[in-house]
């Protein structure tokens, strides 16, 4: 999880960083915080999961930066932090997660952190299971798809694959997420990783193509449409 704080006001950068660290140190398995206080070039925003972003930057408009972020990652959490309260409605064009007013910073920041925690717990929760004789923990957001063969589940993630002895139904109950849906008797996918979807198959962002079982087709399309509207 990469958190970026974008503000040319050093005081607010430090305040945000300290609060973010205190609130999220026990939530994420692995995360880092980057502070960008000048030279707001596009390449700095190609990667990132959560952005605390000032609107009124001396060198660049924060809403324009948010548009660049959205082009690279439609699922990024963008929180505007600004003294320009009249820009709240203008900022809606990039669908921000929240708007923190600098003149009401402590209260708004507390609310934002609470909402982020709830969002993370729902969409990026952690599951634990036995792998090679030891407890292993992964975030649901890292799961690309699940593959079942007999009583063995292979969990394909962005960095590894794990084999886990279980039935598919028990595994889906353990995951318990609307973002991971069954598409076939042998497959379930994380909707975040879906690039293209058709009636009988779908293409994942990593290039893998999976078949959609006939009895799952309507439910898969409905789940994907609902996911896109979130």
Coordinates of C-alpha atoms in Angstrom, one line a residue:
X1 CA 0.0 0.0 0.0
X2 CA 1.6 3.3 -1.1
X3 CA 0.3 6.5 0.4
X4 CA 1.3 9.8 -1.1
X5 CA 1.0 13.3 0.5
X6 CA 1.0 16.1 -2.1
X7 CA 1.2 19.6 -0.6
X8 CA 3.7 22.5 -0.8
X9 CA 2.8 23.5 2.8
X10 CA 5.4 21.7 4.9
X11 CA 3.4 22.2 8.1
X12 CA 0.4 20.3 6.7
X13 CA 2.6 17.6 5.2
X14 CA 4.0 16.8 8.6
X15 CA 0.6 16.9 10.3
X16 CA -0.9 14.5 7.7
X17 CA 2.1 12.2 7.7
X18 CA 2.0 11.8 11.5
X19 CA -1.7 11.2 11.6
X20 CA -1.6 8.7 8.7
X21 CA 1.2 6.7 10.5
X22 CA -0.7 6.6 13.8
X23 CA -4.0 5.5 12.1
X24 CA -2.7 3.0 9.6
X25 CA 0.3 1.3 11.2
X26 CA -1.9 -1.6 12.5
X27 CA -4.1 -1.9 9.4
X28 CA -1.7 -2.6 6.5
X29 CA 0.7 -5.5 6.3
X30 CA 3.1 -3.4 4.3
X31 CA 2.8 0.3 3.4
X32 CA 5.0 3.3 2.8
X33 CA 4.4 7.1 2.8
X34 CA 5.9 9.4 0.3
X35 CA 5.7 13.2 0.6
X36 CA 5.8 15.4 -2.6
X37 CA 6.2 19.1 -1.8
X38 CA 7.6 20.4 -5.1
X39 CA 8.2 19.5 -8.8
X40 CA 4.7 18.1 -9.3
X41 CA 5.5 16.1 -12.4
X42 CA 3.2 13.5 -13.8
X43 CA 5.5 10.5 -13.2
X44 CA 5.2 11.0 -9.4
X45 CA 1.5 10.0 -9.7
X46 CA 1.7 6.9 -11.8
X47 CA 1.8 4.7 -8.7
X48 CA -0.1 5.1 -5.5
X49 CA -3.1 3.7 -3.6
X50 CA -4.1 6.7 -1.3
X51 CA -3.4 10.3 -2.1
X52 CA -3.8 13.3 0.2
X53 CA -3.8 16.1 -2.3
X54 CA -3.8 19.9 -1.9
X55 CA -5.8 21.7 -4.6
X56 CA -4.0 25.1 -4.5
X57 CA -0.4 24.2 -5.3
X58 CA 1.9 27.0 -6.4
X59 CA 3.1 25.1 -9.4
X60 CA 0.1 23.1 -10.5
X61 CA -3.7 22.7 -9.9
X62 CA -4.4 19.8 -7.6
X63 CA -7.6 18.8 -9.5
X64 CA -5.5 18.4 -12.7
X65 CA -3.1 16.1 -10.8
X66 CA -6.1 14.1 -9.6
X67 CA -7.2 13.7 -13.2
X68 CA -3.8 12.3 -14.0
X69 CA -4.0 9.9 -11.1
X70 CA -7.5 8.7 -12.3
X71 CA -6.1 8.0 -15.8
X72 CA -3.6 5.6 -14.2
X73 CA -5.7 4.2 -11.4
X74 CA -9.4 4.5 -11.3
X75 CA -9.5 2.8 -7.9
X76 CA -7.1 5.2 -6.2
X77 CA -8.4 6.9 -3.0
X78 CA -8.1 10.6 -3.4
X79 CA -8.6 12.9 -0.5
X80 CA -8.3 16.6 -1.1
X81 CA -6.8 18.8 1.6
X82 CA -7.4 22.4 0.9
X83 CA -8.0 25.9 2.3
X84 CA -10.2 26.6 -0.7
X85 CA -13.6 25.4 0.7
X86 CA -15.4 26.8 -2.4
X87 CA -13.6 24.1 -4.5
X88 CA -15.5 21.2 -3.0
X89 CA -18.0 21.0 -5.8
X90 CA -15.4 21.6 -8.5
X91 CA -13.4 18.7 -7.1
X92 CA -16.3 16.2 -7.6
X93 CA -15.3 15.8 -11.3
X94 CA -12.6 13.4 -10.2
X95 CA -14.8 11.6 -7.6
X96 CA -12.7 12.2 -4.5
X97 CA -13.0 10.0 -1.5
X98 CA -13.2 12.9 0.9
X99 CA -12.5 16.7 1.1
X100 CA -10.5 17.9 4.2
X101 CA -10.8 21.6 5.0
X102 CA -7.6 23.0 6.3
X103 CA -9.6 25.4 8.6
X104 CA -11.4 22.4 10.0
X105 CA -8.4 20.0 9.7
X106 CA -8.5 18.0 12.9
X107 CA -12.2 17.1 12.7
X108 CA -12.2 16.4 8.9
X109 CA -9.0 14.4 9.1
X110 CA -10.4 12.2 11.8
X111 CA -13.5 11.5 9.8
X112 CA -11.4 10.8 6.7
X113 CA -9.2 8.2 8.5
X114 CA -12.3 6.5 9.9
X115 CA -13.9 6.2 6.5
X116 CA -10.6 4.9 5.0
X117 CA -10.3 2.3 7.7
X118 CA -13.9 1.1 7.0
X119 CA -13.2 1.1 3.3
X120 CA -10.0 -0.9 3.7
X121 CA -11.6 -3.4 6.1
X122 CA -14.3 -4.0 3.5
X123 CA -12.3 -4.0 0.3
X124 CA -8.7 -4.8 1.4
X125 CA -9.2 -7.1 4.3
X126 CA -6.6 -9.7 5.2
X127 CA -7.2 -13.5 5.2
X128 CA -4.9 -16.0 6.9
X129 CA -4.5 -19.7 5.9
X130 CA -1.9 -22.5 6.3
X131 CA 0.7 -22.7 3.6
X132 CA 3.7 -25.0 3.7
X133 CA 3.1 -25.7 7.4
X134 CA 2.9 -22.0 8.5
X135 CA 0.3 -19.3 8.8
X136 CA 0.3 -17.0 5.8
X137 CA -1.6 -13.7 5.5
X138 CA -2.5 -11.9 2.3
X139 CA -4.7 -8.9 1.5
X140 CA -7.7 -9.7 -0.6
X141 CA -6.8 -6.8 -3.0
X142 CA -3.7 -8.9 -3.9
X143 CA -5.7 -11.8 -5.1
X144 CA -6.1 -12.0 -8.9
X145 CA -8.1 -15.2 -9.1
X146 CA -8.7 -18.5 -7.4
X147 CA -8.4 -21.9 -9.1
X148 CA -9.9 -25.1 -7.8
X149 CA -8.8 -28.7 -8.5
X150 CA -10.3 -31.5 -6.4
X151 CA -9.9 -30.3 -2.8
X152 CA -7.0 -27.9 -3.5
X153 CA -7.3 -24.2 -4.1
X154 CA -4.6 -22.2 -5.9
X155 CA -4.6 -18.5 -4.9
X156 CA -3.0 -16.5 -7.6
X157 CA -1.8 -13.1 -6.4
X158 CA 0.1 -10.2 -7.9
X159 CA 3.4 -11.6 -6.6
X160 CA 3.0 -15.4 -5.9
X161 CA 0.7 -18.4 -6.0
X162 CA -0.4 -20.4 -2.9
X163 CA -1.9 -23.8 -2.7
X164 CA -4.4 -24.4 0.0
X165 CA -6.3 -27.5 1.0
X166 CA -10.0 -26.6 1.0
X167 CA -13.3 -26.8 -0.8
X168 CA -14.2 -23.9 -3.0
X169 CA -17.3 -23.1 -0.9
X170 CA -15.3 -22.9 2.3
X171 CA -12.7 -20.7 0.6
X172 CA -15.4 -18.3 -0.7
X173 CA -16.9 -18.2 2.8
X174 CA -13.4 -17.3 4.3
X175 CA -13.0 -14.5 1.8
X176 CA -16.5 -13.2 2.1
X177 CA -16.1 -10.3 -0.3
X178 CA -18.4 -9.1 -3.0
X179 CA -15.3 -8.1 -5.1
X180 CA -14.3 -11.7 -5.5
X181 CA -17.0 -13.7 -7.5
X182 CA -17.4 -17.2 -8.7
X183 CA -17.3 -17.4 -12.5
X184 CA -17.0 -21.1 -13.0
X185 CA -17.0 -24.3 -11.0
X186 CA -13.2 -24.1 -11.0
X187 CA -12.6 -20.3 -10.9
X188 CA -13.3 -17.1 -9.0
X189 CA -11.9 -13.7 -9.9
X190 CA -11.2 -10.4 -8.2
X191 CA -13.3 -7.9 -10.2
X192 CA -10.6 -5.3 -9.8
X193 CA -8.3 -7.3 -12.0
X194 CA -10.9 -7.8 -14.8
X195 CA -9.8 -6.0 -18.0
X196 CA -12.5 -7.1 -20.5
X197 CA -15.6 -9.3 -20.0
X198 CA -17.7 -11.2 -22.5
X199 CA -20.6 -13.6 -22.2
X200 CA -18.5 -16.8 -22.0
X201 CA -15.0 -15.5 -21.0
X202 CA -13.1 -12.7 -19.4
X203 CA -9.6 -11.2 -19.7
X204 CA -7.6 -10.3 -16.6
X205 CA -5.1 -7.4 -16.5
X206 CA -2.2 -9.9 -16.2
X207 CA -3.2 -11.4 -19.6
X208 CA -4.9 -14.5 -18.3
X209 CA -8.2 -15.5 -20.0
X210 CA -10.7 -17.5 -18.0
X211 CA -13.9 -19.3 -19.1
X212 CA -17.2 -18.2 -17.5
X213 CA -19.5 -21.1 -16.8
X214 CA -22.9 -21.0 -18.4
X215 CA -24.8 -21.0 -15.1
X216 CA -22.7 -18.1 -13.8
X217 CA -22.9 -15.8 -16.8
X218 CA -25.8 -13.6 -15.7
X219 CA -24.6 -13.2 -12.1
X220 CA -21.0 -12.4 -13.3
X221 CA -22.2 -9.6 -15.6
X222 CA -24.5 -8.2 -12.9
X223 CA -21.7 -8.3 -10.3
X224 CA -19.3 -6.6 -12.6
X225 CA -21.8 -3.8 -13.5
X226 CA -22.5 -3.3 -9.8
X227 CA -18.7 -3.2 -9.1
X228 CA -18.2 -0.5 -11.7
X229 CA -20.9 1.7 -10.1
X230 CA -19.3 1.6 -6.7

